[in-house]
Amino acid sequence: GVPLKDGSFVFDARTVSEAGNGSTRAGEKVLAAKFNAKPIRGAGDGVSDSVKANIGGMQEARVADGEMYVDPQDVKRAGGSKKLYDFMRQAEQARKKAKRGQNTGLAALQPA
């Protein structure tokens, strides 16, 4: 399973894809550079929660292939989980504004 430390943060697969303007692999590069996020690999898809994980070695959790996690020290470096949730909201808003086949514009968003 994926060992998550207490205070880690997980970006959902849709946010990962949106960060790459519709490309999961491109989004992984963006989130790795911006937040030192690490990709989650395993069975299933981006919403299946098929990958076993644990939080702090004690609490069972489930994550999905295509999601990414940020270690606690990188969460702090980014300004805390609120900043990461803000980024996710920006991605959701960009996705809602996007028209099929067009660049969503998330890459042009100002950093929080």
mmCIF file of C-alpha atoms in Angstrom:
data_model
loop_
_atom_site.group_PDB
_atom_site.id
_atom_site.type_symbol
_atom_site.label_atom_id
_atom_site.label_comp_id
_atom_site.label_asym_id
_atom_site.label_seq_id
_atom_site.Cartn_x
_atom_site.Cartn_y
_atom_site.Cartn_z
ATOM 1 C CA GLY A 1 0.000 0.000 0.000
ATOM 2 C CA VAL A 2 0.832 3.662 -0.140
ATOM 3 C CA PRO A 3 2.276 4.924 3.162
ATOM 4 C CA LEU A 4 0.708 8.302 3.879
ATOM 5 C CA LYS A 5 2.017 10.293 6.805
ATOM 6 C CA ASP A 6 -0.358 12.147 9.090
ATOM 7 C CA GLY A 7 -0.780 15.587 7.509
ATOM 8 C CA SER A 8 -0.304 14.360 3.922
ATOM 9 C CA PHE A 9 -2.546 15.681 1.161
ATOM 10 C CA VAL A 10 -4.015 13.789 -1.809
ATOM 11 C CA PHE A 11 -4.938 15.441 -5.108
ATOM 12 C CA ASP A 12 -7.828 13.655 -6.814
ATOM 13 C CA ALA A 13 -7.303 12.333 -10.348
ATOM 14 C CA ARG A 14 -9.485 15.025 -11.935
ATOM 15 C CA THR A 15 -7.319 17.756 -10.414
ATOM 16 C CA VAL A 16 -4.181 15.970 -11.620
ATOM 17 C CA SER A 17 -5.581 15.822 -15.144
ATOM 18 C CA GLU A 18 -6.779 19.433 -15.034
ATOM 19 C CA ALA A 19 -3.340 20.634 -13.904
ATOM 20 C CA GLY A 20 -2.082 19.156 -17.187
ATOM 21 C CA ASN A 21 -4.895 20.713 -19.244
ATOM 22 C CA GLY A 22 -6.553 17.325 -19.658
ATOM 23 C CA SER A 23 -3.419 15.167 -19.568
ATOM 24 C CA THR A 24 -2.750 13.134 -16.427
ATOM 25 C CA ARG A 25 0.947 12.720 -17.216
ATOM 26 C CA ALA A 26 1.368 16.450 -17.886
ATOM 27 C CA GLY A 27 -0.546 17.206 -14.678
ATOM 28 C CA GLU A 28 1.772 14.916 -12.740
ATOM 29 C CA LYS A 29 4.729 16.977 -13.950
ATOM 30 C CA VAL A 30 3.051 20.255 -12.963
ATOM 31 C CA LEU A 31 2.079 19.052 -9.481
ATOM 32 C CA ALA A 32 5.487 17.439 -8.913
ATOM 33 C CA ALA A 33 7.211 20.720 -9.769
ATOM 34 C CA LYS A 34 4.780 22.960 -7.859
ATOM 35 C CA PHE A 35 4.135 20.868 -4.728
ATOM 36 C CA ASN A 36 6.630 17.951 -4.889
ATOM 37 C CA ALA A 37 3.574 15.681 -5.315
ATOM 38 C CA LYS A 38 4.169 11.992 -5.972
ATOM 39 C CA PRO A 39 2.017 9.857 -8.280
ATOM 40 C CA ILE A 40 -0.094 7.007 -6.941
ATOM 41 C CA ARG A 41 -0.012 3.865 -9.071
ATOM 42 C CA GLY A 42 -2.049 0.724 -8.749
ATOM 43 C CA ALA A 43 -5.113 -1.188 -9.817
ATOM 44 C CA GLY A 44 -8.308 0.509 -10.896
ATOM 45 C CA ASP A 45 -8.823 4.013 -12.193
ATOM 46 C CA GLY A 46 -8.903 7.578 -10.918
ATOM 47 C CA VAL A 47 -12.115 7.133 -8.933
ATOM 48 C CA SER A 48 -12.037 3.475 -7.925
ATOM 49 C CA ASP A 49 -10.111 3.874 -4.642
ATOM 50 C CA SER A 50 -8.600 0.443 -5.368
ATOM 51 C CA VAL A 51 -5.150 1.213 -3.960
ATOM 52 C CA LYS A 52 -4.683 0.377 -0.305
ATOM 53 C CA ALA A 53 -3.019 3.030 1.798
ATOM 54 C CA ASN A 54 -2.483 3.749 5.430
ATOM 55 C CA ILE A 55 -2.149 6.980 7.365
ATOM 56 C CA GLY A 56 0.634 7.067 9.907
ATOM 57 C CA GLY A 57 0.954 3.302 9.722
ATOM 58 C CA MET A 58 -2.304 2.935 11.631
ATOM 59 C CA GLN A 59 -5.409 4.199 9.853
ATOM 60 C CA GLU A 60 -6.515 2.312 6.753
ATOM 61 C CA ALA A 61 -7.276 4.457 3.727
ATOM 62 C CA ARG A 62 -7.965 4.002 0.027
ATOM 63 C CA VAL A 63 -6.574 6.039 -2.840
ATOM 64 C CA ALA A 64 -6.789 5.699 -6.606
ATOM 65 C CA ASP A 65 -4.471 5.250 -9.550
ATOM 66 C CA GLY A 66 -3.880 8.678 -11.095
ATOM 67 C CA GLU A 67 -4.096 10.558 -7.809
ATOM 68 C CA MET A 68 -1.042 12.219 -6.253
ATOM 69 C CA TYR A 69 0.044 12.701 -2.672
ATOM 70 C CA VAL A 70 2.012 15.450 -0.968
ATOM 71 C CA ASP A 71 4.059 14.705 2.152
ATOM 72 C CA PRO A 72 3.362 16.807 5.278
ATOM 73 C CA GLN A 73 6.551 18.894 5.022
ATOM 74 C CA ASP A 74 5.648 19.807 1.433
ATOM 75 C CA VAL A 75 2.083 20.648 2.508
ATOM 76 C CA LYS A 76 3.583 23.118 4.996
ATOM 77 C CA ARG A 77 6.006 24.457 2.380
ATOM 78 C CA ALA A 78 3.039 25.106 0.051
ATOM 79 C CA GLY A 79 1.322 27.179 2.739
ATOM 80 C CA GLY A 80 -0.860 24.490 4.289
ATOM 81 C CA SER A 81 -3.733 22.313 3.189
ATOM 82 C CA LYS A 82 -5.986 25.354 2.614
ATOM 83 C CA LYS A 83 -3.677 26.453 -0.234
ATOM 84 C CA LEU A 84 -3.861 22.975 -1.769
ATOM 85 C CA TYR A 85 -7.669 22.912 -1.480
ATOM 86 C CA ASP A 86 -7.707 26.380 -3.092
ATOM 87 C CA PHE A 87 -5.686 24.953 -5.988
ATOM 88 C CA MET A 88 -8.207 22.111 -6.322
ATOM 89 C CA ARG A 89 -11.099 24.621 -6.414
ATOM 90 C CA GLN A 90 -9.305 26.621 -9.108
ATOM 91 C CA ALA A 91 -8.908 23.428 -11.116
ATOM 92 C CA GLU A 92 -12.614 22.630 -10.698
ATOM 93 C CA GLN A 93 -13.610 26.128 -11.834
ATOM 94 C CA ALA A 94 -11.300 25.912 -14.850
ATOM 95 C CA ARG A 95 -12.771 22.507 -15.729
ATOM 96 C CA LYS A 96 -16.332 23.873 -15.542
ATOM 97 C CA LYS A 97 -15.442 26.804 -17.822
ATOM 98 C CA ALA A 98 -13.620 24.598 -20.326
ATOM 99 C CA LYS A 99 -15.164 23.623 -23.586
ATOM 100 C CA ARG A 100 -14.381 20.188 -25.009
ATOM 101 C CA GLY A 101 -11.114 20.110 -26.925
ATOM 102 C CA GLN A 102 -9.921 23.512 -25.735
ATOM 103 C CA ASN A 103 -7.107 24.410 -23.376
ATOM 104 C CA THR A 104 -8.685 24.846 -19.948
ATOM 105 C CA GLY A 105 -6.356 27.657 -18.991
ATOM 106 C CA LEU A 106 -5.388 26.262 -15.583
ATOM 107 C CA ALA A 107 -1.715 26.611 -16.454
ATOM 108 C CA ALA A 108 -2.271 30.368 -16.743
ATOM 109 C CA LEU A 109 -3.748 30.701 -13.246
ATOM 110 C CA GLN A 110 -1.744 32.780 -10.833
ATOM 111 C CA PRO A 111 -0.124 30.839 -8.006
ATOM 112 C CA ALA A 112 -2.043 31.103 -4.744
#
